[in-house]
Short mmCIF file of C-alpha atoms in Angstrom, two decimals:
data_model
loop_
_atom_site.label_atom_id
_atom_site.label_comp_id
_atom_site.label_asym_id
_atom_site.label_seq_id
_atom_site.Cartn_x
_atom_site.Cartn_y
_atom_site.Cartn_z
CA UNK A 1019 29.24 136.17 5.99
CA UNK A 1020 26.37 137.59 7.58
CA UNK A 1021 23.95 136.29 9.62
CA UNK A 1022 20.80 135.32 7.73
CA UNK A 1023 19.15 137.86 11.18
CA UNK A 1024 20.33 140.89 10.02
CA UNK A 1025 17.84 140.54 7.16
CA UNK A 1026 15.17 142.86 7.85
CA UNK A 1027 11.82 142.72 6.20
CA UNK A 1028 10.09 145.48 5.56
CA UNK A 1029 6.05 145.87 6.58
CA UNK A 1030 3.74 145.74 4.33
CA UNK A 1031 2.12 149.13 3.52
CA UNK A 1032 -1.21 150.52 2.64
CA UNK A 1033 -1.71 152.07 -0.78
CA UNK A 1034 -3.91 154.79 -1.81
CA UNK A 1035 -6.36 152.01 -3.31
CA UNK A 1036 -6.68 150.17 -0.56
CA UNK A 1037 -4.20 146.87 -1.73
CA UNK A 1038 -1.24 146.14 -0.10
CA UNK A 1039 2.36 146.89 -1.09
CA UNK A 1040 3.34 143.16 -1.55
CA UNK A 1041 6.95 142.31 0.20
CA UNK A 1042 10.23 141.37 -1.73
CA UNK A 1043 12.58 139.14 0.28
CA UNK A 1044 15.99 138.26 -1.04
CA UNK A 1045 16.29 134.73 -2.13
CA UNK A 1046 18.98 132.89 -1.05
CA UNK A 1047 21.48 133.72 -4.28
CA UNK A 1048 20.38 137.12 -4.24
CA UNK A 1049 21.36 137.67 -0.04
CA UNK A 1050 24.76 135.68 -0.90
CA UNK A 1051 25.51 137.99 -3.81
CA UNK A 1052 24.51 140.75 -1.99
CA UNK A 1053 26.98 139.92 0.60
CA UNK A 1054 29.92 139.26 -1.47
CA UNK A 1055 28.97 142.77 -3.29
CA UNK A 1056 29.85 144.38 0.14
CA UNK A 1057 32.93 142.53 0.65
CA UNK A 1058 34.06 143.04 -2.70
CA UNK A 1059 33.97 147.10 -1.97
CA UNK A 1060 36.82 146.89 0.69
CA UNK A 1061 39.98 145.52 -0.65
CA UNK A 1062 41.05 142.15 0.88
CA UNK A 1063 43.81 142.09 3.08
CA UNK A 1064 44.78 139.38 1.38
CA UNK A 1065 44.83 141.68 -2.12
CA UNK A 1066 46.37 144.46 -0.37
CA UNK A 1067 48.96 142.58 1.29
CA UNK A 1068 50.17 139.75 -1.61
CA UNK A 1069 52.88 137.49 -0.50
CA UNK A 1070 54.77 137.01 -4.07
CA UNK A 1071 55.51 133.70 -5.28
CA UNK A 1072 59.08 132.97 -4.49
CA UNK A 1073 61.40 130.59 -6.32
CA UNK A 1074 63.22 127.85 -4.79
CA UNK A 1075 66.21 129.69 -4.17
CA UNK A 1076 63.83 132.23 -2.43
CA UNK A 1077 64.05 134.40 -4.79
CA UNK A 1078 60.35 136.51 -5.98
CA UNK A 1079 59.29 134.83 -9.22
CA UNK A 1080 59.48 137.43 -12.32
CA UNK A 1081 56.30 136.43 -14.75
CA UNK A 1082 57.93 138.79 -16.95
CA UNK A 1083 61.23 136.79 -17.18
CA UNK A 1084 61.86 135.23 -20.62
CA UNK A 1085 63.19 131.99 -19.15
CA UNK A 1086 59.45 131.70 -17.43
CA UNK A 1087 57.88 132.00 -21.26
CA UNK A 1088 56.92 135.54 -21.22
CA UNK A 1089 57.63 137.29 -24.71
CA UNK A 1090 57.06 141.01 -26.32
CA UNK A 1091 54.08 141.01 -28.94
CA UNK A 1092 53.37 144.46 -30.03
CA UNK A 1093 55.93 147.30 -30.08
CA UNK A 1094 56.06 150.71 -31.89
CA UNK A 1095 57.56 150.69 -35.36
CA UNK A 1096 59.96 153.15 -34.33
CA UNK A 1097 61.80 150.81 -31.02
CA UNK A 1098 64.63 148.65 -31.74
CA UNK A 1099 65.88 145.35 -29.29
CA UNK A 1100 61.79 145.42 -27.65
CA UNK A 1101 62.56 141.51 -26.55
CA UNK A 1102 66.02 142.61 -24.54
CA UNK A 1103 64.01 143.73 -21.45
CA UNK A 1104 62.34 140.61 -20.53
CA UNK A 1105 66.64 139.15 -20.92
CA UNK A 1106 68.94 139.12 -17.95
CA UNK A 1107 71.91 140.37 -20.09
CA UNK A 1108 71.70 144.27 -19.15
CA UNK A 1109 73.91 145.73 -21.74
CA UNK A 1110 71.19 145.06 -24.16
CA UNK A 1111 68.00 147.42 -24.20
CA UNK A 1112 64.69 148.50 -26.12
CA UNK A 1113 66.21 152.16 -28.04
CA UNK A 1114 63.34 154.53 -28.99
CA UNK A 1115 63.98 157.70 -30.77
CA UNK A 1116 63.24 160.45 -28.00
CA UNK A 1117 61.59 162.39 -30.73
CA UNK A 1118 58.72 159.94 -31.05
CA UNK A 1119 55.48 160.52 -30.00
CA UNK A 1120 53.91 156.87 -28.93
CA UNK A 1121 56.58 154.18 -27.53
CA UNK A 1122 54.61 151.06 -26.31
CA UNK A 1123 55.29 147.64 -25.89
CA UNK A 1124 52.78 144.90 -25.13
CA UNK A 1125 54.43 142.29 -23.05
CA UNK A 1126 52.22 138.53 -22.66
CA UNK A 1127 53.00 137.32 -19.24
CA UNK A 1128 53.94 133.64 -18.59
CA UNK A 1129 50.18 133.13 -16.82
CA UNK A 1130 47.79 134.66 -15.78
CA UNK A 1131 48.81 136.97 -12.62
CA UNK A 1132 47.67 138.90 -9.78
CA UNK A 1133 49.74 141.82 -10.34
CA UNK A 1134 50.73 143.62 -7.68
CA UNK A 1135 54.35 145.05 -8.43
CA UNK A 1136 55.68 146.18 -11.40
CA UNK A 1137 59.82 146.41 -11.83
CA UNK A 1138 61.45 149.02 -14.58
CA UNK A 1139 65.17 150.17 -15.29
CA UNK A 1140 67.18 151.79 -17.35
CA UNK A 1141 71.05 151.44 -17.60
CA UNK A 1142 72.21 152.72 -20.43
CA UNK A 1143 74.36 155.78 -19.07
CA UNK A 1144 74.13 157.36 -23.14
CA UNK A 1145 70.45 158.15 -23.04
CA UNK A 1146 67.47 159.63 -21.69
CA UNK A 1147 65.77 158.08 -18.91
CA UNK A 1148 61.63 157.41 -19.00
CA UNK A 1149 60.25 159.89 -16.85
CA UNK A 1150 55.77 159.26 -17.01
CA UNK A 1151 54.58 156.30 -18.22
CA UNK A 1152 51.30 154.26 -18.33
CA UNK A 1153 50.58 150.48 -17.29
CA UNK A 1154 47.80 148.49 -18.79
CA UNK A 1155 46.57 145.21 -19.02
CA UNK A 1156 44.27 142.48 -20.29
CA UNK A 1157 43.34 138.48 -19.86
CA UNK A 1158 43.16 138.42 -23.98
CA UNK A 1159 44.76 139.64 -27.04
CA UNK A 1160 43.99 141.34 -29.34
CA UNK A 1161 41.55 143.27 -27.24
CA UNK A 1162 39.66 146.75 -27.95
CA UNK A 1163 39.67 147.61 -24.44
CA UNK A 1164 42.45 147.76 -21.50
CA UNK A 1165 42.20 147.94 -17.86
CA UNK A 1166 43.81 150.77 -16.53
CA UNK A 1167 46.26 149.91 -14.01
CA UNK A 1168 47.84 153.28 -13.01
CA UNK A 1169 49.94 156.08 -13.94
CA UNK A 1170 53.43 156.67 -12.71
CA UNK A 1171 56.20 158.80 -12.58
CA UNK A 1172 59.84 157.44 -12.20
CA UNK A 1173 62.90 158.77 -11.43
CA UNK A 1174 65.60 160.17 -12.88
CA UNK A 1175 68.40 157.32 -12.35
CA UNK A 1176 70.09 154.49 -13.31
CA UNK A 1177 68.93 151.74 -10.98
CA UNK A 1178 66.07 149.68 -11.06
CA UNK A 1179 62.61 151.10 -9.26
CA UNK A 1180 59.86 149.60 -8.08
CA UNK A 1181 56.14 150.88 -8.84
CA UNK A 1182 53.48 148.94 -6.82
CA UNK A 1183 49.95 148.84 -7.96
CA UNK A 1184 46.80 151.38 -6.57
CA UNK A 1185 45.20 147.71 -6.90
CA UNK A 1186 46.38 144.19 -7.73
CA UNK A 1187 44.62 143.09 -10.91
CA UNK A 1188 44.66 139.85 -13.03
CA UNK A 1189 45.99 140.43 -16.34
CA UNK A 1190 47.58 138.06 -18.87
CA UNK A 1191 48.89 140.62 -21.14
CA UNK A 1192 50.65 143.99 -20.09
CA UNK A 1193 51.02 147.26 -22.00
CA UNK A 1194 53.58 149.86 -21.28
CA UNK A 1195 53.07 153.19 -22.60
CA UNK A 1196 55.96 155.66 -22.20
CA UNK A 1197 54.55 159.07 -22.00
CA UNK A 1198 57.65 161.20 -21.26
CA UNK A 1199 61.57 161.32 -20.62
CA UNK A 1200 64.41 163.46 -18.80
CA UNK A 1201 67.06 164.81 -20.63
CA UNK A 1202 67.32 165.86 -23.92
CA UNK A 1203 69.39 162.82 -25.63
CA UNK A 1204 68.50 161.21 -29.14
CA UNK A 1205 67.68 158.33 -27.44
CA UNK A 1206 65.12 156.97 -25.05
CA UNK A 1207 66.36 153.90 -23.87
CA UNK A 1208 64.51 150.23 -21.56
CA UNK A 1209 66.85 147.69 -20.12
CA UNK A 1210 64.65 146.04 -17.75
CA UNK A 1211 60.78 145.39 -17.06
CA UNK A 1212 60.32 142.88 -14.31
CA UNK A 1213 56.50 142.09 -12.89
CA UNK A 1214 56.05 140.56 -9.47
CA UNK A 1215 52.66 139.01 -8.33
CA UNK A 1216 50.69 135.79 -7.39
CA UNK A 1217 49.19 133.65 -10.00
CA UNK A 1218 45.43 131.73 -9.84
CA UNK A 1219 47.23 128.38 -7.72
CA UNK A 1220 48.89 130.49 -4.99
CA UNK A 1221 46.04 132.70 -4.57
CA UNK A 1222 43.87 129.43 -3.89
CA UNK A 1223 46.11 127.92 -1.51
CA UNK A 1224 46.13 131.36 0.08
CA UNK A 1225 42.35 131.50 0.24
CA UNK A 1226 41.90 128.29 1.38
CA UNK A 1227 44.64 128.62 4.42
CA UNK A 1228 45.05 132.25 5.43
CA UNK A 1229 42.30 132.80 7.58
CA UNK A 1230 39.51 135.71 7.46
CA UNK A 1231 39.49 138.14 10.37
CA UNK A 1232 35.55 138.28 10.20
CA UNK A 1233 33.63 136.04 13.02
CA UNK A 1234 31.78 133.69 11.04
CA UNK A 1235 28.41 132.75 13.20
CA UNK A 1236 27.99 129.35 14.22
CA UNK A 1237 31.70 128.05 13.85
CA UNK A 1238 31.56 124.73 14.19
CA UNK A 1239 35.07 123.64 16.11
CA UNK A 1240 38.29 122.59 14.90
CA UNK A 1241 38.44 118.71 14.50
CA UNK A 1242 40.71 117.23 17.11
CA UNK A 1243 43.11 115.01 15.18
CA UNK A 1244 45.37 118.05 13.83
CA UNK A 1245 46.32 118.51 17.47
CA UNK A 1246 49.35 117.25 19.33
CA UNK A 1247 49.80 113.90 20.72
CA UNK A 1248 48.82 114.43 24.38
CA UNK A 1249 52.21 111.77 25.20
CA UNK A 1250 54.48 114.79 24.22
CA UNK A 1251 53.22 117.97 26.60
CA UNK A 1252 56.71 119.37 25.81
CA UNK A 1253 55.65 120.24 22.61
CA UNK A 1254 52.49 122.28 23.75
CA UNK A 1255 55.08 124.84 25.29
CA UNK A 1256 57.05 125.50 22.09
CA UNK A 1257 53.78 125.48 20.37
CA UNK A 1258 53.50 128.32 22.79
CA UNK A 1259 56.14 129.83 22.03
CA UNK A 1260 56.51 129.19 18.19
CA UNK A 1261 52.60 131.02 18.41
CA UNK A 1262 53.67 134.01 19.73
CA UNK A 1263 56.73 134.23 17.68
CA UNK A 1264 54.42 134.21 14.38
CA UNK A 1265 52.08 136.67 15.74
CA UNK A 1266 54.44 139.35 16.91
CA UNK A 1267 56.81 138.94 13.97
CA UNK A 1268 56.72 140.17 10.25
CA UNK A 1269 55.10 138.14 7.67
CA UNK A 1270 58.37 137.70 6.08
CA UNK A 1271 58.13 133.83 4.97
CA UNK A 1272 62.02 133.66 5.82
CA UNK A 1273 61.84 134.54 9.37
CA UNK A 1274 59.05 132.49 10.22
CA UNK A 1275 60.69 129.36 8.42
CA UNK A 1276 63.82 130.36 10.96
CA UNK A 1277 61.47 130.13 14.24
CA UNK A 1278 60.34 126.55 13.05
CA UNK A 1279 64.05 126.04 12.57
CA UNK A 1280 64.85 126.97 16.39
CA UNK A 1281 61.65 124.89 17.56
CA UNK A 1282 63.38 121.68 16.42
CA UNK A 1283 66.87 122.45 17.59
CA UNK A 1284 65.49 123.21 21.21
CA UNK A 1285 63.61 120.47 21.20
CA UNK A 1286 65.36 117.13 19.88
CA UNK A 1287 61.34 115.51 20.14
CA UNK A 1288 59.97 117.72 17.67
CA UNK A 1289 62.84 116.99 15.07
CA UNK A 1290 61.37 113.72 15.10
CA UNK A 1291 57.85 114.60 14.38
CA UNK A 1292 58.20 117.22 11.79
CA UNK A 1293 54.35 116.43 10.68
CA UNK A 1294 53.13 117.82 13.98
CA UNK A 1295 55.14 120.92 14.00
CA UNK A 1296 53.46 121.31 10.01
CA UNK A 1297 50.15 120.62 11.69
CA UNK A 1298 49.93 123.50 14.78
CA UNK A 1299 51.77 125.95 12.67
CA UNK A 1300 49.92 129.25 12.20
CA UNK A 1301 48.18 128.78 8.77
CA UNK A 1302 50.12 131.81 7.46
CA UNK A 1303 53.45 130.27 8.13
CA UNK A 1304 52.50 126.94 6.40
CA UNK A 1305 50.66 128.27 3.42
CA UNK A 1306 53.99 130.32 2.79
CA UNK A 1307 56.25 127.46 2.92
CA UNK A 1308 54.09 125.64 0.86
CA UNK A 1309 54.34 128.39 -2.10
CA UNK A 1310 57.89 128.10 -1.64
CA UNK A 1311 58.41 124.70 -1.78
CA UNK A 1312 54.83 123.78 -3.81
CA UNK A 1313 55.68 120.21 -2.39
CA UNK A 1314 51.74 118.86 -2.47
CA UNK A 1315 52.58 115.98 0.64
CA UNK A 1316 48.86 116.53 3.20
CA UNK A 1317 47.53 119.15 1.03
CA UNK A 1318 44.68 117.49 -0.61
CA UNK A 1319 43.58 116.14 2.95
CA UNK A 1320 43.78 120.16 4.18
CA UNK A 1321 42.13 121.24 1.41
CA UNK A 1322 38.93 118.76 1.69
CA UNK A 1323 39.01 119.25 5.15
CA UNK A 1324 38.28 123.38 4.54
CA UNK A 1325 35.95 122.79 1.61
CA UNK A 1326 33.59 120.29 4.06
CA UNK A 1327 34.03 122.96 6.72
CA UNK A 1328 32.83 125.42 4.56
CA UNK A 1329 30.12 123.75 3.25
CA UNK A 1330 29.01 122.56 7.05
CA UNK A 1331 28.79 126.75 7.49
CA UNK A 1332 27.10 127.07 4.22
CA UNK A 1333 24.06 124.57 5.42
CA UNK A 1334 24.21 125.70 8.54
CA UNK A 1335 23.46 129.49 7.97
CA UNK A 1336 21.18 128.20 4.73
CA UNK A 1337 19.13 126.11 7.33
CA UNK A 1338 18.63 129.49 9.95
CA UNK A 1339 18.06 131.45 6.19
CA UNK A 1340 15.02 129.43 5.54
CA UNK A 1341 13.44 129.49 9.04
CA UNK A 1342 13.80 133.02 9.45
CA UNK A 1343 12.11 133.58 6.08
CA UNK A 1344 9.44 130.85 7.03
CA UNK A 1345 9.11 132.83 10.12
CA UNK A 1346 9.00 136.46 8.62
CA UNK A 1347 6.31 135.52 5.42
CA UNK A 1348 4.19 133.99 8.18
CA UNK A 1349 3.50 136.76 10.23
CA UNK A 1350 2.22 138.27 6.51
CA UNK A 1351 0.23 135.17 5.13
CA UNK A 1352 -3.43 136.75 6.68
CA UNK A 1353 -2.74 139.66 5.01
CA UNK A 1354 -2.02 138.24 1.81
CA UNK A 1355 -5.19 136.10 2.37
CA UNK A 1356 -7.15 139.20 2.74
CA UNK A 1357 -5.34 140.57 -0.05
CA UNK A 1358 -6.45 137.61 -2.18
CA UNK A 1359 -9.85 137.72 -1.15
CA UNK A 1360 -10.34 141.31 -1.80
CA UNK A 1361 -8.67 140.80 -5.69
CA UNK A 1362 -11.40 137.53 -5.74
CA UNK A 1363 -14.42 140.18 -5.34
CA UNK A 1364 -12.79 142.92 -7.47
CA UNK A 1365 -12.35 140.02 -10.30
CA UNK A 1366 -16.01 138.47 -9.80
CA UNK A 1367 -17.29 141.99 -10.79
CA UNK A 1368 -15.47 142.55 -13.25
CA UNK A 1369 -16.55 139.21 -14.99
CA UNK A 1370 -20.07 140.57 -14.15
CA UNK A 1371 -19.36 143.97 -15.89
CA UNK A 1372 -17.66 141.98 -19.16
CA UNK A 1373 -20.80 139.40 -19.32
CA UNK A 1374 -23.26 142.59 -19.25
CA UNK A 1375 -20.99 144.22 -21.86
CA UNK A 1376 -21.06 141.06 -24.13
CA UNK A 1377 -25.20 140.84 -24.01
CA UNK A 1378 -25.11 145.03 -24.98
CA UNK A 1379 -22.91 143.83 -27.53
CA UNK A 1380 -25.18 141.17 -29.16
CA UNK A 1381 -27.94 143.40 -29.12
CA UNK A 1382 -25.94 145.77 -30.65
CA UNK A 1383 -25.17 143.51 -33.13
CA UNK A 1384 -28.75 142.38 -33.92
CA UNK A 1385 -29.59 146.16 -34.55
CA UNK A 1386 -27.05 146.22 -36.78
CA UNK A 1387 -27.70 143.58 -38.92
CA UNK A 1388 -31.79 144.68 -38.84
CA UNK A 1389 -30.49 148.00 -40.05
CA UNK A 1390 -28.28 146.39 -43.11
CA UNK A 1391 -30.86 144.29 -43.92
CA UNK A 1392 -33.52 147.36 -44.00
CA UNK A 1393 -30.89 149.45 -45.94
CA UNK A 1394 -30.37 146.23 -48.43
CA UNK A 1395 -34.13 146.29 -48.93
CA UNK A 1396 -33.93 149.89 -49.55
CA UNK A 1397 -31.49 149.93 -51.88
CA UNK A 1398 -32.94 146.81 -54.28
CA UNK A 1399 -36.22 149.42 -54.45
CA UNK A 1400 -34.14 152.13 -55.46
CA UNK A 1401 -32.69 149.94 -58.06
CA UNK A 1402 -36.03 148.35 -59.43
CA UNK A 1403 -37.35 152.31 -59.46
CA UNK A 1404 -33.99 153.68 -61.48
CA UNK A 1405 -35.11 150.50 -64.35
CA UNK A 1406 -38.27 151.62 -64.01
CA UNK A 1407 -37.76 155.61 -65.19
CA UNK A 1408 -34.85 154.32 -67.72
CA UNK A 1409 -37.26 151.87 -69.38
CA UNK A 1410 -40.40 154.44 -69.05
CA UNK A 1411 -37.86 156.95 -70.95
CA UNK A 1412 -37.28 154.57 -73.29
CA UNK A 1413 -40.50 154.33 -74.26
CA UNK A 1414 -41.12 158.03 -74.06
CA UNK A 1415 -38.43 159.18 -76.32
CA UNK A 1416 -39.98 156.12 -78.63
CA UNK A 1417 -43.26 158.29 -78.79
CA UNK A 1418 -41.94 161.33 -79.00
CA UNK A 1419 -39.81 160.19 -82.74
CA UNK A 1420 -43.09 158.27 -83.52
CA UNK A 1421 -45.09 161.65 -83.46
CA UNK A 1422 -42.41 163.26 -85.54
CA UNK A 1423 -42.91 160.79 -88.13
CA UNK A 1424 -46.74 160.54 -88.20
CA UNK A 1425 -46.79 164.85 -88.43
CA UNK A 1426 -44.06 164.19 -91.39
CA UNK A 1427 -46.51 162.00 -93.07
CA UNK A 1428 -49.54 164.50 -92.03
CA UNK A 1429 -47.54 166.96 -93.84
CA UNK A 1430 -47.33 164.76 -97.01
CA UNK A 1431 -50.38 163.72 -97.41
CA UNK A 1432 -51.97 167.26 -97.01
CA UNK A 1433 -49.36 168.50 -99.49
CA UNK A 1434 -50.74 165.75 -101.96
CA UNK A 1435 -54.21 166.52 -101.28
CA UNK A 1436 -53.80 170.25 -101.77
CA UNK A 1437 -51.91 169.01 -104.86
CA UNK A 1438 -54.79 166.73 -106.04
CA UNK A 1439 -57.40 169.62 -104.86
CA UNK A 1440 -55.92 172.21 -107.29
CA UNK A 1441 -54.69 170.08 -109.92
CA UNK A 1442 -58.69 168.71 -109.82
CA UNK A 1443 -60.36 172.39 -109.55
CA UNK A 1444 -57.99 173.33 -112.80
CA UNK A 1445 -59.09 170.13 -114.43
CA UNK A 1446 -63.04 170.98 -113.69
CA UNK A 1447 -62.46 174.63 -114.90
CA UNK A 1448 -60.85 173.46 -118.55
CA UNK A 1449 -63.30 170.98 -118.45
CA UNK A 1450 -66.02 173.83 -118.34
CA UNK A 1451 -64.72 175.92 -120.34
CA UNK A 1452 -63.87 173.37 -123.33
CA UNK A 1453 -67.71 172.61 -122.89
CA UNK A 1454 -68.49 175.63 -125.02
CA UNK A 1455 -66.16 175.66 -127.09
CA UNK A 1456 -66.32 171.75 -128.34
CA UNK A 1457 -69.06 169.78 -130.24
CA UNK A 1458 -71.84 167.84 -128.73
CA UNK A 1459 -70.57 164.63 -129.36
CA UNK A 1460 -67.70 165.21 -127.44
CA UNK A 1461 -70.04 165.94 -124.47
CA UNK A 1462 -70.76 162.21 -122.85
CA UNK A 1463 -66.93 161.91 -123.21
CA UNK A 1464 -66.46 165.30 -120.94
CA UNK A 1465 -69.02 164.70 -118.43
CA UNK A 1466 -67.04 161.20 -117.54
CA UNK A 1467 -63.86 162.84 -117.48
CA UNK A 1468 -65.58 166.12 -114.83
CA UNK A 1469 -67.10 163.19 -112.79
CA UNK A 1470 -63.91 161.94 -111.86
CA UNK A 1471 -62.17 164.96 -111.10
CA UNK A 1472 -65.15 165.95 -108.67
CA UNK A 1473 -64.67 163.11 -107.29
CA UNK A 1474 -60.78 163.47 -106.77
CA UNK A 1475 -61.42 166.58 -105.36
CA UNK A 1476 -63.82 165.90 -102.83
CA UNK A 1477 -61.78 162.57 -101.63
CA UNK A 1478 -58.85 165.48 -101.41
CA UNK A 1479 -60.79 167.67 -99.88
CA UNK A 1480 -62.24 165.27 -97.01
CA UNK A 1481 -58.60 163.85 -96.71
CA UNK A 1482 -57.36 167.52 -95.93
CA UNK A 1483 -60.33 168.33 -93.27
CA UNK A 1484 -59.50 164.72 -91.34
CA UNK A 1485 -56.03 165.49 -91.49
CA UNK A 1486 -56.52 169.09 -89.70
CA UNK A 1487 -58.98 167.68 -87.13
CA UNK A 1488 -56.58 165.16 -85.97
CA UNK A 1489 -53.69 167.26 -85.48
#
């Protein structure tokens, strides 16, 4: 892991508006994921160089094996016998017309695996061998998507071949696709898939006991009780030598098992103490002999002892973490002061500015409310003065049909008087003329009657001449 040093902080700069570019430091998680982020883009040697879990006849453990629980799901409707290639019987095979276009077979492990090599044969002498095919995989099924864990191209013969991984991945469930064949048989025949790996126990033992060639800082120092008696300085020198041996040999588990082997028959004290020979053993050698013989005896003391190491590193580096932070933000606290007093005065006036906005706004709002009140007033006049003209009109068109009526009745009663005038006049002139031709004694009798008709003629007559002056 880094050291918490290397974390540079970058100075604050000046904007165009005069504030400060405030800084971003990485918290604690964040510089810890960061770190594992960069580690995670080279491959682990420990990924790239997988010691397989062995069985304890020493042979590699097959996950694919159907005496370890692994089993065929899915196949294509087309393949016959899909379960004989996880068998050991090798007469027995998965047939697949040639002719058909997608062969597959989805194979679920017997755990979850780091798989890093991937085993396929054919045997069947009758048939065409696979020539391209496809390897993918998944930690559930059914799934909708599957890693991609390479493409490869076998050959054309009747052994079995080995196809190791571009990259170890962890997969539960493996799909075979086989894109294309040699030969121009009916049938494309399987006999054997076989997958090789570590699963999630030996790749913990692994992590916790092969060691990391990065310098961690601060190391704190091995603790002194997994050393050798100092009554037995014999065994220092094959310590010596057993050392040496590990480092300049393979990392075949076998070999180094055979070094321990000649340690105790060259030495007849170290037979007796077989714990101390466990104890100053390169960490490689013992976490291999412990996948082989998975025999738990001092390993939850080992294990603790690691995790509390770890966790001493962890505090250690997270104490010189939060002093160098401590350190760096102080150097930047007066400018964040000035900072803070320069957004103090910029927020004062703007409280000024919104207080002088809010008294424009209540004056605003009594002119307002003058103005509707004003344009109520003006409309209630403008309402009283519409009443107004539809009464007067009213009234007016009352007028106008009582003057029709009174000239109708003007018009009568000058009709009637013209009537009376002329029916009088003829009345006087019979009256004057049958006063020559009657008696005297009918003469008193005449005289009332031509009274009366004058009389009818001049109330006619002054009827007709009041009538004409008032129209």
């Amino acid at each position: 892991m880094k050291n918490p040093e290397e974390v540079k902080a970058v100075k604050p700069k000046e904007l165009p508006s005069g504030r400060l570019q405030h800084l971003t430091y990485l918290n604690f998680d964040e510089y810890r994921n960061l770190t594992k982020q960069e580690k995670g883009k080279v491959m682990p040697k420990q990924l790239a160089n997988i010691t397989h879990r062995l069985e304890p006849d020493g042979k590699e453990y097959n996950y694919a094996s159907v005496t370890k629980g692994a089993k065929v799901l899915v196949y294509n409707k087309e393949a016959k016998g899909a379960c004989n290639i996880l068998g050991k019987d090798h007469d027995k095979y998965l047939r697949n017309p040639c002719l058909t276009r997608e062969k597959f077979v989805v194979i679920e492990l017997s755990e979850e695996t780091l798989v890093d090599v991937v085993k396929i044969a054919n045997f069947e002498h009758y048939s065409s061998n696979f020539k391209d095919f496809e390897l993918s995989g998944s930690l559930t099924y059914p799934t909708r998507t599957w890693t991609q864990l390479g493409n490869f191209v076998a050959a054309n013969v009747k052994h079995i071949q080995d196809f190791k991984l571009p990259e170890p991945k962890w997969v539960r469930y493996l799909k075979l696709n086989l894109l294309s064949h040699y030969g121009s048989e009916f049938y494309c025949t399987l006999s054997v898939v076989e997958v090789y790996g570590v699963d999630a126990i030996e790749q913990m033992l692994e992590d916790f006991f092969v060691p990391s060639e990065e310098p961690l800082p601060n190391e704190l120092p091995e603790p002194n009780s997994t050393a050798a008696p100092p009554s037995k300085p014999e065994l220092s020198l094959a310590d010596k030598e057993d050392s040496g041996k590990v480092h300049n040999g393979s990392d075949n588990a076998g070999m180094e098992t055979e070094n321990i082997h000649g340690i105790q028959q060259s030495n007849p004290s170290v037979k007796k103490n077989p714990e101390s020979i466990n104890m100053i053993a390169n960490p490689v050698t013992g976490v291999r002999q412990l996948l082989i013989s998975r025999k738990p005896g001092d390993t939850v003391l080992k294990i603790l002892m690691q995790k509390v190491k770890s966790l001493e590193l962890s505090l250690t580096m997270l104490e010189e973490y939060i002093k160098e932070m401590n350190q760096r933000k102080g150097d930047i606290l007066p400018k964040l002061d000035q900072e803070l007093f320069r957004i103090s005065l910029l927020v004062e006036k703007s409280r000024t500015e919104i207080r002088d906005l809010m008294e424009w706004k209540e004056n605003t709002d009594k002119v307002l409310m003058e103005f509707e009140s004003w344009k109520a007033g003006v409309s209630s006049s403008m309402d009283a003065m519409v009443r107004e003209n539809t009464r007067l009109r009213l009234d007016v068109e009352k007028v106008a049909n009582d003057q029709a009526n009174l000239e109708s009745k003007e018009l009568a009663v000058l009709a009637r008087s013209l009537v009376f005038v002329c029916f009088s006049i003829a009345m006087l002139v019979s009256a004057k003329v049958s006063k020559f031709l009657r008696a005297a004694s009918c003469l008193g009798k005449a005289c009332r009657t031509r009274r009366g008709w004058i009389m009818i003629l001049v109330s006619s007559t002054m009827i007709i001449f009041v009538t004409l002056l008032s129209s």
